[in-house]
Tab-separated table of C-alpha atoms in Angstrom:
chain	number	residue	atom	x	y	z
A	566	MET	CA	5.926	-18.389	-10.474
A	567	LEU	CA	7.635	-21.754	-10.808
A	568	ALA	CA	11.091	-20.161	-11.086
A	569	GLU	CA	10.415	-18.213	-7.885
A	570	ALA	CA	9.254	-21.402	-6.154
A	571	LEU	CA	12.474	-23.195	-7.117
A	572	GLN	CA	14.518	-20.310	-5.708
A	573	ASN	CA	12.544	-20.466	-2.453
A	574	ILE	CA	13.222	-24.196	-2.121
A	575	TYR	CA	16.914	-23.778	-2.926
A	576	ARG	CA	17.334	-20.899	-0.450
A	577	ARG	CA	15.451	-22.917	2.178
A	578	SER	CA	12.974	-20.045	2.588
A	579	TYR	CA	10.530	-22.494	4.130
A	580	ASP	CA	10.480	-26.118	5.301
A	581	PRO	CA	8.921	-28.172	2.448
A	582	ARG	CA	8.329	-31.071	4.840
A	583	THR	CA	5.708	-29.195	6.852
A	584	GLU	CA	5.088	-25.901	5.002
A	585	ILE	CA	4.025	-24.767	1.531
A	586	ASP	CA	5.128	-22.008	-0.835
A	587	GLY	CA	2.550	-19.226	-0.566
A	588	ARG	CA	2.788	-17.911	-4.129
A	589	LEU	CA	2.709	-21.368	-5.683
A	590	PHE	CA	-0.280	-22.294	-3.510
A	591	GLU	CA	-2.070	-19.116	-4.570
A	592	GLU	CA	-1.498	-19.799	-8.268
A	593	ILE	CA	-2.657	-23.435	-8.095
A	594	GLY	CA	-5.726	-22.368	-6.121
A	595	LYS	CA	-6.518	-19.753	-8.749
A	596	VAL	CA	-6.427	-22.387	-11.511
A	597	LEU	CA	-8.867	-24.592	-9.595
A	598	ASN	CA	-11.166	-21.662	-8.810
A	599	ASP	CA	-11.114	-20.638	-12.488
A	600	ALA	CA	-12.290	-24.169	-13.276
A	601	THR	CA	-15.081	-23.846	-10.707
A	602	ASP	CA	-16.188	-20.474	-12.073
A	603	ALA	CA	-16.244	-21.893	-15.606
A	604	ALA	CA	-18.362	-24.842	-14.433
A	605	PHE	CA	-20.871	-22.704	-12.514
A	606	SER	CA	-21.215	-19.949	-15.107
A	607	GLY	CA	-24.914	-19.536	-15.875
A	608	SER	CA	-25.918	-22.379	-13.544
A	609	GLY	CA	-27.807	-20.233	-11.059
A	610	ALA	CA	-26.201	-22.098	-8.141
A	611	ASP	CA	-26.190	-20.149	-4.887
A	612	GLY	CA	-23.085	-18.238	-3.849
A	613	ASP	CA	-22.703	-20.055	-0.526
A	614	PHE	CA	-22.269	-23.415	-2.245
A	615	LEU	CA	-19.798	-21.953	-4.739
A	616	GLN	CA	-17.798	-20.500	-1.846
A	617	GLN	CA	-17.852	-23.880	-0.085
A	618	ILE	CA	-16.318	-25.510	-3.158
A	619	LYS	CA	-13.648	-22.795	-3.400
A	620	THR	CA	-12.777	-23.210	0.270
A	621	ASN	CA	-12.300	-26.928	-0.354
A	622	ASN	CA	-10.305	-26.156	-3.516
A	623	ALA	CA	-7.818	-24.382	-1.247
A	624	VAL	CA	-7.351	-27.572	0.790
A	625	PHE	CA	-6.653	-29.602	-2.349
A	626	ALA	CA	-4.287	-26.880	-3.619
A	627	ALA	CA	-2.398	-26.974	-0.313
A	628	PHE	CA	-1.793	-30.724	-0.508
A	629	LYS	CA	-0.812	-30.487	-4.182
A	630	THR	CA	1.592	-27.632	-3.413
A	631	HIS	CA	3.108	-29.620	-0.554
A	632	ARG	CA	3.575	-32.724	-2.704
A	633	MET	CA	5.185	-30.632	-5.436
A	634	GLY	CA	7.532	-28.823	-3.033
A	635	ARG	CA	8.466	-32.031	-1.223
A	636	ASP	CA	9.238	-33.886	-4.448
A	637	MET	CA	11.415	-31.049	-5.748
A	638	ALA	CA	13.199	-30.506	-2.418
A	639	ALA	CA	14.205	-34.182	-2.473
A	640	GLN	CA	16.490	-33.307	-5.419
A	641	LEU	CA	18.509	-30.660	-3.536
A	642	PHE	CA	21.404	-32.943	-2.582
A	643	ASP	CA	23.567	-35.337	-4.560
A	644	ALA	CA	24.345	-38.953	-3.617
A	645	GLU	CA	27.130	-37.776	-1.259
A	646	GLY	CA	24.797	-35.390	0.561
A	647	ASN	CA	26.230	-32.234	-0.986
A	648	LEU	CA	24.007	-29.366	-2.063
A	649	LYS	CA	23.812	-29.336	-5.853
A	650	PRO	CA	24.591	-26.170	-7.824
A	651	PHE	CA	21.324	-24.363	-8.550
A	652	GLN	CA	21.408	-25.027	-12.306
A	653	LYS	CA	21.913	-28.754	-11.675
A	654	PHE	CA	19.041	-28.750	-9.160
A	655	ARG	CA	16.825	-26.909	-11.622
A	656	ALA	CA	17.590	-29.404	-14.389
A	657	ASP	CA	16.917	-32.359	-12.098
A	658	VAL	CA	13.506	-31.071	-10.994
A	659	GLU	CA	12.376	-30.148	-14.506
A	660	PRO	CA	10.548	-33.482	-15.068
A	661	ILE	CA	8.795	-33.155	-11.678
A	662	ALA	CA	7.765	-29.566	-12.322
A	663	SER	CA	6.630	-30.405	-15.838
A	664	HIS	CA	4.342	-33.173	-14.584
A	665	HIS	CA	2.870	-31.084	-11.768
A	666	VAL	CA	2.191	-27.850	-13.653
A	667	ASP	CA	1.604	-29.219	-17.137
A	668	ALA	CA	0.081	-32.680	-17.566
A	669	TRP	CA	-1.251	-33.150	-14.030
A	670	LEU	CA	-2.573	-29.616	-13.504
A	671	ARG	CA	-4.208	-29.706	-16.944
A	672	THR	CA	-5.979	-32.948	-16.021
A	673	GLU	CA	-6.943	-31.567	-12.619
A	674	TYR	CA	-8.337	-28.407	-14.190
A	675	ASP	CA	-10.396	-30.346	-16.749
A	676	THR	CA	-11.644	-32.729	-14.063
A	677	ALA	CA	-12.508	-29.857	-11.724
A	678	VAL	CA	-14.604	-28.257	-14.482
A	679	LYS	CA	-16.490	-31.518	-15.074
A	680	ARG	CA	-16.969	-32.366	-11.398
A	681	ALA	CA	-18.090	-28.866	-10.409
A	682	HIS	CA	-20.436	-28.803	-13.392
A	683	ARG	CA	-21.876	-32.157	-12.298
A	684	ALA	CA	-22.368	-30.731	-8.791
A	685	ALA	CA	-24.291	-27.754	-10.190
A	686	GLU	CA	-26.405	-30.087	-12.333
A	687	MET	CA	-27.171	-32.434	-9.435
A	688	ARG	CA	-28.266	-29.535	-7.231
A	689	GLN	CA	-30.579	-28.440	-10.026
A	690	PHE	CA	-31.895	-32.013	-10.368
A	691	MET	CA	-32.643	-32.054	-6.641
A	692	ALA	CA	-34.373	-28.668	-6.794
A	693	GLU	CA	-36.601	-29.777	-9.695
A	694	ALA	CA	-37.278	-33.330	-8.469
A	695	ASP	CA	-41.003	-32.649	-8.083
A	696	VAL	CA	-41.238	-32.199	-11.876
A	697	LEU	CA	-38.398	-34.423	-13.106
A	698	PRO	CA	-37.916	-36.980	-10.329
A	699	ASN	CA	-35.397	-39.279	-12.027
A	700	ILE	CA	-31.966	-39.178	-13.694
A	701	GLU	CA	-30.871	-41.063	-16.813
A	702	TRP	CA	-27.222	-42.039	-17.333
A	703	LEU	CA	-26.200	-40.974	-20.853
A	704	PRO	CA	-23.521	-42.737	-22.936
A	705	SER	CA	-19.964	-41.449	-23.125
A	706	THR	CA	-19.026	-39.061	-25.926
A	707	ALA	CA	-15.432	-40.369	-25.968
A	708	VAL	CA	-14.032	-41.810	-29.182
A	709	ASN	CA	-13.004	-44.910	-27.253
A	710	PRO	CA	-15.417	-45.132	-24.276
A	711	ARG	CA	-14.416	-47.264	-21.319
A	712	GLU	CA	-16.361	-50.442	-20.689
A	713	SER	CA	-16.864	-49.957	-16.950
A	714	HIS	CA	-19.761	-47.510	-17.342
A	715	MET	CA	-21.430	-49.119	-20.352
A	716	PRO	CA	-23.840	-51.198	-18.203
A	717	PHE	CA	-25.272	-47.894	-16.898
A	718	TYR	CA	-26.084	-46.412	-20.320
A	719	HIS	CA	-29.751	-45.293	-20.532
A	720	ARG	CA	-30.466	-46.678	-17.082
A	721	ILE	CA	-32.664	-44.507	-14.854
A	722	TRP	CA	-32.604	-44.042	-11.076
A	723	PRO	CA	-34.568	-41.680	-8.789
A	724	VAL	CA	-32.780	-38.414	-7.963
A	725	ASP	CA	-32.470	-39.431	-4.301
A	726	ASP	CA	-31.381	-43.030	-4.972
A	727	PRO	CA	-28.270	-44.053	-2.948
A	728	PHE	CA	-26.752	-45.180	-6.255
A	729	TRP	CA	-25.804	-41.568	-7.030
A	730	GLU	CA	-23.754	-41.262	-3.849
A	731	ASP	CA	-21.221	-43.812	-5.108
A	732	HIS	CA	-21.602	-43.621	-8.898
A	733	LYS	CA	-21.981	-40.781	-11.360
A	734	PRO	CA	-20.573	-39.558	-14.671
A	735	GLY	CA	-17.103	-38.198	-14.009
A	736	ASP	CA	-16.139	-40.485	-11.130
A	737	GLU	CA	-13.285	-41.945	-13.166
A	738	TRP	CA	-10.444	-39.832	-14.578
A	739	GLY	CA	-11.241	-38.828	-18.161
A	740	CYS	CA	-14.851	-40.066	-18.025
A	741	GLN	CA	-17.047	-38.328	-20.628
A	742	CYS	CA	-20.412	-39.830	-19.736
A	743	GLY	CA	-23.379	-37.558	-19.119
A	744	TRP	CA	-26.772	-37.548	-17.385
A	745	ALA	CA	-30.120	-35.823	-17.675
A	746	ALA	CA	-33.192	-35.302	-15.511
A	747	THR	CA	-36.249	-37.173	-16.771
A	748	ALA	CA	-39.882	-37.883	-15.914
A	749	GLU	CA	-39.578	-41.433	-17.283
A	750	GLU	CA	-39.943	-44.270	-14.810
A	751	PRO	CA	-36.804	-45.833	-13.270
A	752	THR	CA	-35.484	-48.884	-15.071
A	753	ASP	CA	-34.965	-52.298	-13.491
A	754	ASN	CA	-31.351	-51.958	-12.374
A	755	SER	CA	-31.023	-55.184	-10.434
A	756	GLY	CA	-28.004	-57.328	-11.230
A	757	LEU	CA	-25.886	-54.505	-12.664
A	758	GLY	CA	-23.071	-55.137	-10.242
A	759	GLY	CA	-22.380	-51.450	-9.813
A	760	GLU	CA	-20.929	-52.114	-6.386
A	761	ARG	CA	-17.882	-53.643	-8.083
A	762	ILE	CA	-17.108	-50.429	-10.010
A	763	GLU	CA	-14.954	-48.224	-7.818
A	764	PRO	CA	-14.503	-44.476	-8.473
A	765	SER	CA	-10.945	-43.390	-9.160
A	766	PRO	CA	-8.958	-42.284	-6.077
A	767	GLY	CA	-9.791	-38.652	-5.477
A	768	LEU	CA	-13.155	-38.817	-7.266
A	769	ARG	CA	-15.356	-40.425	-4.627
A	770	GLY	CA	-18.466	-38.928	-3.130
A	771	ASN	CA	-21.163	-36.641	-4.466
A	772	PRO	CA	-19.757	-33.089	-4.910
A	773	ALA	CA	-23.300	-31.678	-4.853
A	774	ARG	CA	-23.549	-32.785	-1.213
A	775	THR	CA	-19.918	-32.616	-0.039
A	776	GLY	CA	-18.854	-29.425	-1.814
A	777	GLN	CA	-15.595	-31.238	-2.645
A	778	VAL	CA	-14.414	-31.462	-6.249
A	779	PHE	CA	-11.742	-33.983	-5.201
A	780	SER	CA	-12.166	-36.444	-2.329
A	781	ASP	CA	-9.473	-36.832	0.327
A	782	ASP	CA	-8.433	-40.305	-0.849
A	783	HIS	CA	-6.540	-38.569	-3.675
A	784	PRO	CA	-2.805	-39.509	-3.674
A	785	TYR	CA	-1.853	-35.958	-2.642
A	786	PHE	CA	-3.626	-36.475	0.697
A	787	PRO	CA	-2.168	-38.437	3.647
A	788	SER	CA	-3.500	-41.913	4.329
A	789	ASP	CA	-4.215	-41.000	7.963
A	790	CYS	CA	-3.663	-38.202	10.478
A	791	LYS	CA	-0.389	-39.681	11.751
A	792	THR	CA	1.246	-39.245	8.331
A	793	CYS	CA	-0.158	-35.753	7.664
A	794	PRO	CA	2.616	-33.187	7.028
A	795	PHE	CA	0.508	-30.448	8.615
A	796	LYS	CA	-0.377	-32.216	11.855
A	797	GLY	CA	0.191	-30.409	15.114
A	798	VAL	CA	2.409	-31.905	17.782
A	799	GLN	CA	-0.651	-32.851	19.796
A	800	LEU	CA	-1.864	-35.142	17.011
A	801	SER	CA	0.938	-37.603	17.703
A	802	LEU	CA	-1.004	-38.585	20.828
A	803	PHE	CA	-4.031	-39.695	18.837
A	804	THR	CA	-3.574	-42.940	16.945
A	805	ASN	CA	-7.245	-43.595	16.121
A	806	ARG	CA	-8.286	-40.150	14.918
A	807	THR	CA	-10.645	-40.254	11.918
A	808	LYS	CA	-9.234	-38.446	8.901
A	809	ASP	CA	-11.310	-35.477	7.713
A	810	CYS	CA	-8.859	-33.345	5.744
A	811	TYR	CA	-11.354	-30.797	4.454
A	812	ARG	CA	-12.377	-29.801	7.989
A	813	CYS	CA	-9.056	-30.223	9.769
A	814	ARG	CA	-7.913	-27.151	11.704
A	815	ASN	CA	-4.270	-27.985	10.998
A	816	ILE	CA	-4.602	-27.701	7.226
A	817	LEU	CA	-6.789	-24.597	7.533
A	818	ARG	CA	-4.095	-23.009	9.697
A	819	THR	CA	-1.440	-23.950	7.116
A	820	ILE	CA	-3.539	-22.370	4.366
A	821	LEU	CA	-3.917	-19.162	6.358
A	822	GLN	CA	-0.146	-19.023	6.908
A	823	ALA	CA	0.501	-19.629	3.203
A	824	LYS	CA	-1.894	-16.865	2.226
A	825	THR	CA	-0.487	-14.456	4.793
A	826	ALA	CA	3.251	-14.886	4.152
A	827	PRO	CA	3.417	-13.271	0.665
A	828	VAL	CA	0.968	-10.557	1.751
A	829	ILE	CA	3.192	-9.576	4.661
A	830	GLU	CA	6.186	-9.508	2.309
A	831	GLN	CA	4.305	-7.166	-0.030
A	832	TYR	CA	3.199	-5.022	2.913
A	833	LYS	CA	6.799	-4.644	4.104
A	834	ARG	CA	7.990	-3.728	0.597
A	835	LEU	CA	5.307	-1.076	0.195
A	836	LYS	CA	5.888	0.256	3.713
A	837	ALA	CA	9.577	0.748	2.912
A	838	ASP	CA	8.895	2.353	-0.486
A	839	PRO	CA	8.927	6.185	-0.224
A	840	ASP	CA	6.606	6.405	-3.250
A	841	TYR	CA	3.704	4.911	-1.286
A	842	ARG	CA	1.697	6.292	1.622
A	843	GLU	CA	-1.165	5.105	3.808
A	844	VAL	CA	0.143	1.543	3.647
A	845	LYS	CA	-2.160	-0.585	5.811
A	846	TYR	CA	-2.417	-4.254	6.739
A	847	ASP	CA	-5.645	-5.784	8.084
A	848	LYS	CA	-4.550	-8.662	10.310
A	849	PRO	CA	-7.952	-10.409	10.699
A	850	SER	CA	-8.547	-10.664	6.943
A	851	GLY	CA	-4.983	-10.549	5.574
A	852	GLY	CA	-5.812	-7.637	3.277
A	853	ILE	CA	-3.491	-4.726	2.486
A	854	SER	CA	-3.841	-1.345	0.825
A	855	ALA	CA	-1.434	1.372	-0.316
A	856	ILE	CA	-1.670	4.628	-2.243
A	857	HIS	CA	0.995	5.963	-4.600
A	858	LYS	CA	2.018	9.533	-3.849
A	859	GLU	CA	1.081	10.530	-7.428
A	860	HIS	CA	-2.416	9.017	-7.295
A	861	ARG	CA	-5.028	11.679	-7.896
A	862	PHE	CA	-8.341	11.872	-6.019
A	863	ASP	CA	-11.184	13.740	-7.716
A	864	PRO	CA	-12.056	16.717	-5.456
A	865	THR	CA	-15.460	17.267	-7.105
A	866	LYS	CA	-18.416	16.751	-4.785
A	867	GLY	CA	-20.876	14.078	-5.866
A	868	VAL	CA	-24.596	13.637	-5.304
A	869	PHE	CA	-24.046	12.374	-1.758
A	870	GLY	CA	-22.284	15.571	-0.759
A	871	ILE	CA	-18.804	14.035	-0.495
A	872	ARG	CA	-15.830	14.332	-2.839
A	873	ARG	CA	-15.806	11.703	-5.562
A	874	GLY	CA	-12.238	10.814	-4.666
A	875	GLU	CA	-13.579	9.730	-1.302
A	876	TYR	CA	-15.506	6.944	-3.049
A	877	GLU	CA	-12.157	5.391	-3.945
A	878	ARG	CA	-10.907	5.630	-0.368
A	879	LEU	CA	-14.092	4.068	0.982
A	880	ALA	CA	-13.989	1.237	-1.577
A	881	VAL	CA	-10.330	0.558	-0.760
A	882	GLU	CA	-11.116	0.330	2.965
A	883	VAL	CA	-13.897	-2.203	2.397
A	884	LEU	CA	-11.782	-4.281	-0.002
A	885	ARG	CA	-8.816	-4.374	2.380
A	886	LYS	CA	-10.999	-5.440	5.307
A	887	GLY	CA	-12.451	-8.099	3.009
A	888	GLY	CA	-9.008	-9.672	2.584
A	889	HIS	CA	-8.027	-8.133	-0.756
A	890	ARG	CA	-4.750	-6.524	-1.813
A	891	VAL	CA	-5.441	-3.033	-3.166
A	892	VAL	CA	-2.744	-0.727	-4.523
A	893	LEU	CA	-3.738	2.646	-5.979
A	894	ALA	CA	-1.119	3.475	-8.591
A	895	SER	CA	0.454	6.633	-9.973
A	896	GLU	CA	-1.793	8.412	-12.454
A	897	GLN	CA	0.906	10.490	-14.101
A	898	ALA	CA	0.402	10.020	-17.831
A	899	ALA	CA	0.254	11.990	-21.049
A	900	ASP	CA	-2.379	14.724	-21.219
A	901	GLY	CA	-5.777	13.342	-22.084
A	902	VAL	CA	-4.863	9.777	-21.098
A	903	LYS	CA	-6.941	8.284	-18.280
A	904	CYS	CA	-5.089	5.577	-16.368
A	905	PRO	CA	-6.702	2.721	-14.430
A	906	ASP	CA	-6.683	3.238	-10.674
A	907	GLY	CA	-4.254	0.470	-9.767
A	908	LEU	CA	-4.221	-3.213	-8.842
A	909	LEU	CA	-6.689	-5.466	-7.055
A	910	ASP	CA	-5.082	-8.777	-6.083
A	911	ASP	CA	-2.335	-8.076	-8.660
A	912	VAL	CA	-4.866	-7.503	-11.484
A	913	VAL	CA	-5.190	-4.111	-13.222
A	914	MET	CA	-8.398	-2.541	-11.942
A	915	ASP	CA	-10.427	0.631	-11.939
A	916	ILE	CA	-12.948	1.856	-9.381
A	917	LYS	CA	-16.238	3.261	-10.662
A	918	ALA	CA	-18.799	4.834	-8.331
A	919	VAL	CA	-22.528	4.658	-9.078
A	920	GLU	CA	-24.430	7.860	-8.323
A	921	GLY	CA	-27.517	7.419	-10.496
A	922	THR	CA	-30.269	4.938	-11.247
A	923	GLY	CA	-30.432	5.299	-15.050
A	924	ARG	CA	-30.567	2.202	-17.211
A	925	TYR	CA	-27.206	2.927	-18.854
A	926	THR	CA	-25.364	4.111	-15.724
A	927	ILE	CA	-23.591	0.812	-15.020
A	928	LYS	CA	-23.120	0.037	-18.697
A	929	ASN	CA	-21.249	3.346	-19.008
A	930	LYS	CA	-18.987	2.344	-16.114
A	931	PHE	CA	-18.003	-0.816	-17.959
A	932	ASP	CA	-17.415	1.204	-21.139
A	933	ALA	CA	-15.066	3.582	-19.349
A	934	ALA	CA	-13.152	0.786	-17.608
A	935	CYS	CA	-12.780	-1.092	-20.897
A	936	ALA	CA	-11.380	2.050	-22.553
A	937	GLN	CA	-8.793	2.197	-19.768
A	938	ARG	CA	-7.826	-1.461	-20.393
A	939	ALA	CA	-8.797	-2.481	-16.859
A	940	LYS	CA	-9.152	-6.233	-16.411
A	941	CYS	CA	-11.050	-5.825	-13.160
A	942	VAL	CA	-13.804	-3.305	-12.429
A	943	VAL	CA	-14.779	-2.370	-8.890
A	944	ILE	CA	-18.247	-0.834	-8.888
A	945	TYR	CA	-18.841	1.154	-5.711
A	946	PHE	CA	-22.401	1.692	-4.445
A	947	HIS	CA	-22.436	4.303	-1.693
A	948	ASP	CA	-26.185	3.737	-1.354
A	949	ARG	CA	-27.323	0.102	-1.102
A	950	ALA	CA	-30.683	1.037	-2.632
A	951	MET	CA	-28.915	1.612	-5.955
A	952	TYR	CA	-27.567	-1.951	-6.078
A	953	SER	CA	-29.126	-5.148	-7.318
A	954	LYS	CA	-27.573	-8.182	-8.958
A	955	GLU	CA	-30.102	-7.847	-11.789
A	956	ARG	CA	-29.103	-4.242	-12.412
A	957	VAL	CA	-25.407	-5.118	-12.637
A	958	ARG	CA	-26.193	-8.030	-14.957
A	959	GLU	CA	-28.305	-5.807	-17.211
A	960	GLY	CA	-25.491	-3.253	-17.358
A	961	TRP	CA	-23.056	-5.995	-18.308
A	962	GLN	CA	-25.277	-7.270	-21.108
A	963	LEU	CA	-25.775	-3.732	-22.459
A	964	TYR	CA	-22.009	-3.233	-22.391
A	965	LEU	CA	-21.368	-6.494	-24.284
A	966	GLY	CA	-23.999	-5.569	-26.866
A	967	ASP	CA	-22.356	-2.217	-27.566
A	968	LEU	CA	-18.678	-3.150	-27.801
A	969	ARG	CA	-18.543	-2.283	-31.507
A	970	SER	CA	-14.908	-2.564	-32.579
A	971	ARG	CA	-13.433	-2.491	-29.071
A	972	GLU	CA	-11.801	-5.526	-27.531
A	973	GLN	CA	-13.488	-6.889	-24.400
A	974	VAL	CA	-10.766	-6.921	-21.726
A	975	ILE	CA	-12.755	-7.068	-18.472
A	976	GLU	CA	-12.299	-10.399	-16.699
A	977	ARG	CA	-13.662	-9.690	-13.240
A	978	VAL	CA	-16.325	-7.484	-11.678
A	979	VAL	CA	-16.424	-6.740	-7.949
A	980	CYS	CA	-19.250	-4.765	-6.377
A	981	VAL	CA	-18.638	-2.858	-3.145
A	982	VAL	CA	-22.053	-2.200	-1.633
A	983	GLU	CA	-21.618	0.093	1.361
A	984	ASP	CA	-19.456	-2.171	3.598
A	985	GLU	CA	-19.918	-5.479	1.687
A	986	VAL	CA	-17.845	-7.032	-1.127
A	987	ILE	CA	-19.862	-8.971	-3.733
A	988	ASP	CA	-18.183	-10.815	-6.604
A	989	PHE	CA	-20.161	-10.692	-9.847
A	990	THR	CA	-19.374	-13.402	-12.396
A	991	PRO	CA	-19.683	-11.894	-15.922
């Protein structure tokens, strides 16, 4: 991905001053969303809040991608203004790339896990405040804990105390403090001087309320609207506009363009490839779909009176309209070998339709997909009455309990329920 990004900068495929590399943006966003999923796993937090955080992750990823592209593009020319040979350019940007995608991204991932986890915990604290109305600050688990948070150790504040809006475990880079809900009475916290302890840039605010893992005072973000690389021409007229990066239409438009550009490229490639048919692009969502000419559709009629191969077509339609990239692959293989159906968002996937209500029905779908080495399973419910989150979760647990000697390869589960796409986090 990084090598491709360097080629795009060198070929001037986009303007790094005002645009971002779509593929690089997508990969950075995926890392941050993986961190969010890891933090929320088993938390019971509602899907709308998780989606809000992921939407804001995209904004942070866009500014990080821009900073990375801008810094590397600055190395294109030598002191005389001549374009460097590509190998020289690549060598000169190696330290920049290494910092952005190694040390910095590792820190950002770890911090995103902690901050998103704190957000899930705080939302749970707020939900249970009638039973456990207060929060205790727990000491750091670091080998060498910082002194700034030590005055807060074992201090207790009410869940709704304004203190938590400006201070919390994890509001300094590398902080390993913790907290816990408690029914014990608040402590006397007068004279602590907490107002003098500033969160690190980028770690302000309460993520449980803002839905933002990183605040927009992070160094990747502009100091004001006038210096924003994504501002529209009309913004130059406004000198006193209040910065609100996470809700700015200019950055959201840039994100949409970044997401769309590589999708359109893929669509054009598939459209020109004689091995693929029914290549479609959904403009409102940015989703695409294509079917290899050697993909086989099961002609057998199922319990709903339609051919089982039609389940695949219906699932593909819903996924494409939901903004996904779906490619049904060739299924030409050795006799007796069952291939996965293709790719969903570049991940090997298989589509499994649910026609029964038995306890082991969904578990068996996971078994079959695992045997085919699919990393993503799309479970299609033609009848909404057959779907429930609890049923899918039970099927997953039964599948995990019966792996025997097989390796668990499934990383993602997507349910298509009639015309709705529902992500299920294993």
